[in-house]
Coordinates of N, CA and C in Angstrom, one line a residue:
X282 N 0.8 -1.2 0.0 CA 0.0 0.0 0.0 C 0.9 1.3 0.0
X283 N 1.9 1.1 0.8 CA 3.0 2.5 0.7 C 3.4 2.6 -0.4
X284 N 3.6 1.7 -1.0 CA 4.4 1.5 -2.5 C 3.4 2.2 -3.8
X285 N 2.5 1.9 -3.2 CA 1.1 2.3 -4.4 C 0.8 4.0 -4.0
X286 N 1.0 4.2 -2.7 CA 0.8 5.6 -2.2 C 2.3 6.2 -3.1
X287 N 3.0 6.3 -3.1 CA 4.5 6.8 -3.3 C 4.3 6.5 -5.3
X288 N 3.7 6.3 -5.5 CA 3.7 5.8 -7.1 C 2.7 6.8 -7.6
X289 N 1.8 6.9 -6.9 CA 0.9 7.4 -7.1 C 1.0 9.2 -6.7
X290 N 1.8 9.2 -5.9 CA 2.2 10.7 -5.6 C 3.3 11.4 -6.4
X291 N 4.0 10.2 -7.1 CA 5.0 10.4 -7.8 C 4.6 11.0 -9.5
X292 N 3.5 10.0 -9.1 CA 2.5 10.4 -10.6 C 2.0 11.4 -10.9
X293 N 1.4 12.0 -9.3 CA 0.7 13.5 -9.5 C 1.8 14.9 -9.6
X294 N 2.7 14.5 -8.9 CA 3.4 15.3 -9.0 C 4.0 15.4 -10.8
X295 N 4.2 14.5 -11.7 CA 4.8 14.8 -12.8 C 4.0 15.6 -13.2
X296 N 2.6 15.1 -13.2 CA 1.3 15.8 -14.2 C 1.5 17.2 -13.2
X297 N 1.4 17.6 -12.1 CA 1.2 18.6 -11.6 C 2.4 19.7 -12.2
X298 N 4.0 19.3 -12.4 CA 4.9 19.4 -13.0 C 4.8 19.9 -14.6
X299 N 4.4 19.0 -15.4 CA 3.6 19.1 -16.5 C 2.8 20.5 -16.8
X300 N 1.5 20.1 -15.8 CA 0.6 21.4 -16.2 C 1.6 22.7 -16.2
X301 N 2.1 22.9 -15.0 CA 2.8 24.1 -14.6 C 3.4 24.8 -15.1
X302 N 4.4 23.7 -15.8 CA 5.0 24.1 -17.4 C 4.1 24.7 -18.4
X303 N 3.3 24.0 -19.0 CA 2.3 24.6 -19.5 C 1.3 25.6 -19.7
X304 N 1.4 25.8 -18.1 CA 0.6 27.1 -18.0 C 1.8 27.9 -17.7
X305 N 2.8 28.0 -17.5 CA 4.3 28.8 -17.8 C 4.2 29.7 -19.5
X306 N 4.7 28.1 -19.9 CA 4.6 29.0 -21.5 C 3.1 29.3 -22.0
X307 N 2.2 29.1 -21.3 CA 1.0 30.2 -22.0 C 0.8 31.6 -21.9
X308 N 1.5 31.8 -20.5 CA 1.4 32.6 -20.1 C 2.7 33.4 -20.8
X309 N 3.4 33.2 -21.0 CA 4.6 34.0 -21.7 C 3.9 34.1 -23.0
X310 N 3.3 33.5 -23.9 CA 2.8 33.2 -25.3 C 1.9 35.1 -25.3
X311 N 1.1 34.4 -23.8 CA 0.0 35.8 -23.7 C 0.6 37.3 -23.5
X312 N 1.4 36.9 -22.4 CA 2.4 38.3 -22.7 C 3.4 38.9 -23.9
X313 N 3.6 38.3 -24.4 CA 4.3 38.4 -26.0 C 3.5 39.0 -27.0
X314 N 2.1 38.5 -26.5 CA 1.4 38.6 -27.6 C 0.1 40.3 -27.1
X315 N 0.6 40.0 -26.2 CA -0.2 41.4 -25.3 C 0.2 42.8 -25.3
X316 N 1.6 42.7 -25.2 CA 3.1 43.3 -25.8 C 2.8 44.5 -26.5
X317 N 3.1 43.5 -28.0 CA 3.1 43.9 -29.1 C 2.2 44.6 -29.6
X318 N 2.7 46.2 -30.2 CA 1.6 47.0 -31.1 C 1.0 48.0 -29.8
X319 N 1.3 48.2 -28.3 CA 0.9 49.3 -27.4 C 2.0 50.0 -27.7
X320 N 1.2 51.0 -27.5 CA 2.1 52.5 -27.6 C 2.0 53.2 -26.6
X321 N 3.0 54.3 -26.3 CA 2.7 55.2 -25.1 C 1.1 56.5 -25.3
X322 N 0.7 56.5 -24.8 CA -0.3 57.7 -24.8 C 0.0 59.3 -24.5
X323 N 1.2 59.4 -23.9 CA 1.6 60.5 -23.2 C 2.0 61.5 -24.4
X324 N 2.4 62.6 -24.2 CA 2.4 63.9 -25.4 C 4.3 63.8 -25.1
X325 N 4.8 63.1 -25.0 CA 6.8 63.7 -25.1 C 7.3 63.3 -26.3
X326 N 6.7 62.6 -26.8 CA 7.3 62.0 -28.2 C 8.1 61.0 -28.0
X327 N 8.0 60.3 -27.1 CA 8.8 59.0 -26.6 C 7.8 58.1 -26.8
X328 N 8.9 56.7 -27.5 CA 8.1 55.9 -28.0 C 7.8 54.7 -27.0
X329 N 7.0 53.7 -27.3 CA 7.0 52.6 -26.2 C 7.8 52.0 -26.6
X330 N 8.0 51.4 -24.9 CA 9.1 50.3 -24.7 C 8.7 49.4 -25.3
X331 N 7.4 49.0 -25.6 CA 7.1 47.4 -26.1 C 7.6 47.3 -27.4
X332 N 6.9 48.6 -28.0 CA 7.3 48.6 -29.5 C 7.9 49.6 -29.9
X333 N 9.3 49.6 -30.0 CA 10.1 50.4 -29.8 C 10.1 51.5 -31.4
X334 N 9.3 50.8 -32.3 CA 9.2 51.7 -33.5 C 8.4 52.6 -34.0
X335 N 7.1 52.6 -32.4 CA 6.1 53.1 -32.3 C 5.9 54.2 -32.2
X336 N 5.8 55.4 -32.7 CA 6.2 56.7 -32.6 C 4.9 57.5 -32.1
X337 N 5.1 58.5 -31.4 CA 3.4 59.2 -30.4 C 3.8 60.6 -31.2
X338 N 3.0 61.8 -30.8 CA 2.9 63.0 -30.6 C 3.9 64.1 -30.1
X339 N 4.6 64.6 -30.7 CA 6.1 65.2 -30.2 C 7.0 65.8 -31.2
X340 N 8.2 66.0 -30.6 CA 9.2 66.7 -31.7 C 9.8 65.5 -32.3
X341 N 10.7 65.7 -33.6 CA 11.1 64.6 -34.1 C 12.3 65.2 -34.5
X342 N 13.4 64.8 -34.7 CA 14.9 64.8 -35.0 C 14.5 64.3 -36.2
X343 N 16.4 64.3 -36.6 CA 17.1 64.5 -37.9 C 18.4 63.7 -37.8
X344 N 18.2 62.7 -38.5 CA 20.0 62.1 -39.0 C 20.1 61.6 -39.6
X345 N 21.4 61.1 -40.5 CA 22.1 60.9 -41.6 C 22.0 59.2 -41.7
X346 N 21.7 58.2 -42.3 CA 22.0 57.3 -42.7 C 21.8 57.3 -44.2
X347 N 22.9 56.3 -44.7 CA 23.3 55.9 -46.1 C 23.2 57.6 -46.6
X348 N 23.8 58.0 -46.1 CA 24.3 59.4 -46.5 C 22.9 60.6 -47.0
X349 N 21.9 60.0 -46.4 CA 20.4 61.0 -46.8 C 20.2 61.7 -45.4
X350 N 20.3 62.7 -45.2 CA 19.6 63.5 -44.1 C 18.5 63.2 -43.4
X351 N 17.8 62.1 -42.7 CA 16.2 61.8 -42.5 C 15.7 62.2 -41.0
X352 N 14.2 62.3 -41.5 CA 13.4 62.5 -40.1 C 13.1 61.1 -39.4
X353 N 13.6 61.8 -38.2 CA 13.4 60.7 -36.8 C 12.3 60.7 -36.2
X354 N 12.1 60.1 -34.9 CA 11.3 60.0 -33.9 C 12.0 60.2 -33.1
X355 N 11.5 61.1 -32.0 CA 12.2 61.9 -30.8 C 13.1 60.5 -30.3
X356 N 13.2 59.6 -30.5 CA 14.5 58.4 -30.2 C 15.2 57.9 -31.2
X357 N 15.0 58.2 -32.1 CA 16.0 58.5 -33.2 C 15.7 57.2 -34.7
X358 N 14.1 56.6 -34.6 CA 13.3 55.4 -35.3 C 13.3 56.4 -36.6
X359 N 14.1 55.6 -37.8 CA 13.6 56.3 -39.1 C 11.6 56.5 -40.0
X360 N 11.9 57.8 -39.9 CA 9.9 58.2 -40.4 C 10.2 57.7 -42.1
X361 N 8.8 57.0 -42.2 CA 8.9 56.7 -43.8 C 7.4 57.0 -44.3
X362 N 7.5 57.3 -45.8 CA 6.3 57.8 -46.5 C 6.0 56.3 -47.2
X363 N 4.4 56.4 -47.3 CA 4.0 55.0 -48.2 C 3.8 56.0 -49.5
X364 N 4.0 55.3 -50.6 CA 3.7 55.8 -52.0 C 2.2 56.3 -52.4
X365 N 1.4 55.1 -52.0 CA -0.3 55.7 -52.4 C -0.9 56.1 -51.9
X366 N -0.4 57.2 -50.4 CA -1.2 58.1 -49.3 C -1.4 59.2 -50.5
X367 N -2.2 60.3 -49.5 CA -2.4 61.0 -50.7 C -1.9 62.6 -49.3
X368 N -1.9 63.4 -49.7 CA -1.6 64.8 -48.8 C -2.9 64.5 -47.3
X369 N -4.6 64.0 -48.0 CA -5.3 63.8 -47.0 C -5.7 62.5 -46.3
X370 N -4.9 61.4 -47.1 CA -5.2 59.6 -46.6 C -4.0 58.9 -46.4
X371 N -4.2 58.0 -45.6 CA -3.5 57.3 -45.5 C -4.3 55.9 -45.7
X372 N -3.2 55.2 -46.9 CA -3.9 54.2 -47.6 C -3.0 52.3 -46.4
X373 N -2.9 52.7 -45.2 CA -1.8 52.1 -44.6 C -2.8 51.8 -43.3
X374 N -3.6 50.6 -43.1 CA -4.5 50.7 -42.3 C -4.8 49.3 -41.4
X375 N -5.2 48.5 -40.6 CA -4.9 47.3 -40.6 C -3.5 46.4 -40.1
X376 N -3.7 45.4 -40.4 CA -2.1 44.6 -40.5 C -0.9 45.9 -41.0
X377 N -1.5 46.4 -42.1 CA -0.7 47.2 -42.6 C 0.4 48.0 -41.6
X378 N -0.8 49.2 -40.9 CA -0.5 49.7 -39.7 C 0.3 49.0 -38.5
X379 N 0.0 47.8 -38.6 CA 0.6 47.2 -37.4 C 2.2 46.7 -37.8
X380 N 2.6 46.6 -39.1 CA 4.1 46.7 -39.6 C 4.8 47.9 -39.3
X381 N 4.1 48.9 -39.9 CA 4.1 50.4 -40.4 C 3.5 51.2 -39.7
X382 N 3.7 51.1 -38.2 CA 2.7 52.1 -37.3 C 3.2 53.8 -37.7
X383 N 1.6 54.0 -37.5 CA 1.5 56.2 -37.9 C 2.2 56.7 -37.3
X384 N 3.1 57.5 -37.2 CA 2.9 58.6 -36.0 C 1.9 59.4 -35.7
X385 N 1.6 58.8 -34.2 CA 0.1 59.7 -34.1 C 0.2 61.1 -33.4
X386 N -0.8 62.1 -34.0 CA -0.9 63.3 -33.2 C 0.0 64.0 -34.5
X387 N -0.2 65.8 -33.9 CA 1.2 66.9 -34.6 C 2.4 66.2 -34.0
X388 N 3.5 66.8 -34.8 CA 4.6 66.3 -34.9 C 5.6 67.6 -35.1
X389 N 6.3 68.3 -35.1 CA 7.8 69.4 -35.3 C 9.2 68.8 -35.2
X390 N 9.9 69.4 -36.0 CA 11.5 69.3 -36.1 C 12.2 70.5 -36.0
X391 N 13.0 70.7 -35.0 CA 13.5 71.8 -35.1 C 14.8 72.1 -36.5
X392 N 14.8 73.5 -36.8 CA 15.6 73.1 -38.3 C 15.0 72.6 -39.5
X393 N 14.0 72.2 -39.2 CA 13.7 71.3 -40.6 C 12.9 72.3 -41.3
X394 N 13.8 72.5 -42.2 CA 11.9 73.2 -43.3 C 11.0 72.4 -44.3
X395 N 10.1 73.0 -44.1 CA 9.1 72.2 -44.2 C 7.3 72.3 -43.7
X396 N 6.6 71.7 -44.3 CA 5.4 71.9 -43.7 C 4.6 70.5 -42.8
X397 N 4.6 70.5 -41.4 CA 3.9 69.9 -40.9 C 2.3 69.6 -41.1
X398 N 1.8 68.7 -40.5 CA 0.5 68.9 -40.7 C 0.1 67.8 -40.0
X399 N -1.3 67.3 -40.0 CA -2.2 66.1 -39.7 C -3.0 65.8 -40.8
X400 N -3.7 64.6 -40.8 CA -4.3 63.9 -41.0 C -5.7 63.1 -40.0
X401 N -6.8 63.2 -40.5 CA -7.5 62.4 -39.7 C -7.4 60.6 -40.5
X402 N -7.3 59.6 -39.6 CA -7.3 58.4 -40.0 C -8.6 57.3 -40.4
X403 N -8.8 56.4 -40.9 CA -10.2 55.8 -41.0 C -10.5 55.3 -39.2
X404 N -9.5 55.3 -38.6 CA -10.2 54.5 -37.3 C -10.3 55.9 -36.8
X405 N -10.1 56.8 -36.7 CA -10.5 58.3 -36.1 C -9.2 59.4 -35.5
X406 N -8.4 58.5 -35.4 CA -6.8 59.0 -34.4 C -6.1 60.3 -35.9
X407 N -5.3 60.6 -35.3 CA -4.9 61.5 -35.9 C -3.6 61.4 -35.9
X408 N -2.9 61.4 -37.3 CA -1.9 61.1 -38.1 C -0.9 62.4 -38.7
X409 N 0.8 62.6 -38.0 CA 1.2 63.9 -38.3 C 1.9 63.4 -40.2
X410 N 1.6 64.7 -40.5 CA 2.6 64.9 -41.9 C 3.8 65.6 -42.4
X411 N 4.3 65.2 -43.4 CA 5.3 66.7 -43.5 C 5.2 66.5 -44.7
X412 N 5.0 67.6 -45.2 CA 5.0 67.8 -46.7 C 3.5 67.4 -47.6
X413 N 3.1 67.1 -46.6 CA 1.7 66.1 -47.5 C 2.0 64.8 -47.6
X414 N 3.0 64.2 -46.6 CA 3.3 62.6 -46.4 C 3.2 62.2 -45.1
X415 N 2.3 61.6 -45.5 CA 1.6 60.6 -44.0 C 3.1 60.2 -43.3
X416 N 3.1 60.1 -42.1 CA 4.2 59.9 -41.7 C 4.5 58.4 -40.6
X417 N 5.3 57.4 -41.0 CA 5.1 56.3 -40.4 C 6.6 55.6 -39.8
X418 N 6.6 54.9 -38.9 CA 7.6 54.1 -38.7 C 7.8 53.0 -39.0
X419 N 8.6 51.8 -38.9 CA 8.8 50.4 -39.2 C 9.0 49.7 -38.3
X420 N 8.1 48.5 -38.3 CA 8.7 48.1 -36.6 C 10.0 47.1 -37.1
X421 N 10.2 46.9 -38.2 CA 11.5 45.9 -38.6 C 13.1 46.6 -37.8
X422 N 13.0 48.1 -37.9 CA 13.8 48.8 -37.5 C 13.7 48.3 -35.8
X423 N 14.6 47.8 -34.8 CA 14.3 47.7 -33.8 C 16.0 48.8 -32.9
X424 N 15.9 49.4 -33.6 CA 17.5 50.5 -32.8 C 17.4 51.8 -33.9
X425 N 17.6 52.3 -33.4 CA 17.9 53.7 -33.8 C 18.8 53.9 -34.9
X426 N 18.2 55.2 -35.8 CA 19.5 54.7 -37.4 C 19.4 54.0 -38.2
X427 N 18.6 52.6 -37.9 CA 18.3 52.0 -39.0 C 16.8 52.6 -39.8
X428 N 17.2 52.1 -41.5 CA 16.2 52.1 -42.1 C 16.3 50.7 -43.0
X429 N 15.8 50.1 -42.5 CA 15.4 48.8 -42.9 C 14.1 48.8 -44.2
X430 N 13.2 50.0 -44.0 CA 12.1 49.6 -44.4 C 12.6 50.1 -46.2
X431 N 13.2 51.4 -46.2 CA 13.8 52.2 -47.1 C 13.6 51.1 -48.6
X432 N 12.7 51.5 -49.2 CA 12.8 51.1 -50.7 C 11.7 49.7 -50.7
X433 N 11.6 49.2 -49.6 CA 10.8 48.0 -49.8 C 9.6 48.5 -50.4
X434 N 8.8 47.2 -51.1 CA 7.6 47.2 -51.9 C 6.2 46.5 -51.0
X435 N 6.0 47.2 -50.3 CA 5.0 46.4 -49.2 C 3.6 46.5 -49.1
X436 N 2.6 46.4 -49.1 CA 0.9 46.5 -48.8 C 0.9 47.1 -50.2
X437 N 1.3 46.6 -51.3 CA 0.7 47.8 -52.5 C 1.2 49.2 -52.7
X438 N 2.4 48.9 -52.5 CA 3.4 50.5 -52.6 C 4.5 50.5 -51.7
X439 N 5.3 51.3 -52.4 CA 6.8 51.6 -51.8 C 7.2 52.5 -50.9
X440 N 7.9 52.1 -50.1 CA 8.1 52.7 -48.6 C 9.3 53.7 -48.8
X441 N 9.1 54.9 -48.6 CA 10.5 55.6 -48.3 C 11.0 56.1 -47.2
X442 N 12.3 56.5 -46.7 CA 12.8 57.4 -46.0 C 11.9 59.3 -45.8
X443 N 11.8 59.5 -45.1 CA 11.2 61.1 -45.0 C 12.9 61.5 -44.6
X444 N 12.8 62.4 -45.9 CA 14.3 63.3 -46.1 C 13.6 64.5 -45.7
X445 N 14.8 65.0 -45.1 CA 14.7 66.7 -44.2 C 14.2 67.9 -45.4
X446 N 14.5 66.7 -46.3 CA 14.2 68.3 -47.6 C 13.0 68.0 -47.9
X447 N 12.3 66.5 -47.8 CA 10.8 66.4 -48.2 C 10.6 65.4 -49.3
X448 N 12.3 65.2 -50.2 CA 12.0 64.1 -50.7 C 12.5 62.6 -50.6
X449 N 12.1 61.8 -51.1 CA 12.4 60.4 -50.8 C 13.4 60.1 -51.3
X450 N 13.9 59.6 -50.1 CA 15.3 59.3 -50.0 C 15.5 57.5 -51.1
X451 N 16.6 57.8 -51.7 CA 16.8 57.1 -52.5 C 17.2 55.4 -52.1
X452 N 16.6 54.3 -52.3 CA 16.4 53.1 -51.8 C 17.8 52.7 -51.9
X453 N 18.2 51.9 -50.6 CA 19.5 51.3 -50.8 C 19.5 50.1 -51.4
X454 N 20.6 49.7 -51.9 CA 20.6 48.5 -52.6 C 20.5 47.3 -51.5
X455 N 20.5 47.6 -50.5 CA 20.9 46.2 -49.8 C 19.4 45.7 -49.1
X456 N 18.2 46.9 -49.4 CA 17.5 46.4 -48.8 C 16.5 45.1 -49.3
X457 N 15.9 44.8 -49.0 CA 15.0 43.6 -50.0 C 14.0 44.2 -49.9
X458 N 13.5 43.7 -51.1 CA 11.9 43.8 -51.7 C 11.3 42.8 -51.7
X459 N 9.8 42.9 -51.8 CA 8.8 41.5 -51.7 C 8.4 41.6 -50.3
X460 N 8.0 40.0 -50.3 CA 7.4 39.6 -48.9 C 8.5 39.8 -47.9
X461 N 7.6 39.4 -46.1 CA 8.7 39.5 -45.4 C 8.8 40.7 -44.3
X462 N 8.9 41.7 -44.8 CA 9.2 42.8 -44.2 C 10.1 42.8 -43.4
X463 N 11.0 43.0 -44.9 CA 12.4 42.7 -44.3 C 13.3 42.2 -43.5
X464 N 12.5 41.3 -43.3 CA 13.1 40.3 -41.3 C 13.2 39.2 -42.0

């Protein structure tokens, strides 16, 4: 009977071992997945931690990669124009958005000339511009400086760099095109 008790506790304990695991990695699955695509709410122009390519309402900088002058996110995430927005839409909505998050709210660069602006969005939020180009991030880019997205062919149109001067910065050769997004 001790033998059958001890066998039997030995038993519950695996499965009890088992579950616990299992509800371990669900629970990480959920947080991973909970994560991803929150942004901060606050007005500093600081992006979230979760998704670090996520750009809010604020001032935006200016730096040089592959030798083009481009507009930043006050942490320094490259802003890119989609090809088939128009000065009052943004044709980037969806899944789409969730590659290619807006920057939401007005936006300024000190130095930069140029014309700011907004956009109202199909879900209602409000989207900054410069020049008459919807202005967006990449979440492929995950550090500062890169432009990863630069030149790709994605949702039905080509992604550019937002150059300081307003135009699209010239696609590097190393990026890829197609599916993917870039990763």
């Amino acid at each position: 009977m001790i033998k059958s008790l001890t066998r039997l506790e030995g038993g519950n304990r695996l499965r009890m071992l088992l579950a616990l695991l299992g509800v371990a990695a669900a629970a990480a699955v959920l947080a991973a997945c909970s994560s991803s695509g929150t942004s901060s709410a606050g007005g500093s122009g600081n992006t979230s931690t979760s998704s670090p390519a996520a750009a809010t309402t604020g001032n935006l900088k200016t730096t040089t990669i592959g030798g083009a002058t481009v507009l930043t996110s006050a942490k320094g995430f490259t802003l890119y124009s989609f090809a088939p927005d128009t000065p009052t839409k943004s044709n980037c909505n969806g899944a789409c958005a969730q590659f290619w998050p807006p920057v939401k709210g007005s936006a300024t660069a000190s130095g930069v000339k140029g014309t700011f602006g907004t956009i109202k969005r199909s879900d209602g939020s409000t989207q900054a511009t410069f020049d008459g180009h919807p202005l967006y991030t990449f979440a492929a880019d995950t550090a500062p400086g890169q432009a990863k997205g630069n030149g790709l062919n994605e949702e039905g149109g080509v992604w550019h760099e937002i150059t300081a001067s307003g135009a699209a910065a010239p696609a590097s050769t190393s990026s890829p095109s197609g599916g993917g997004y870039g990763y």
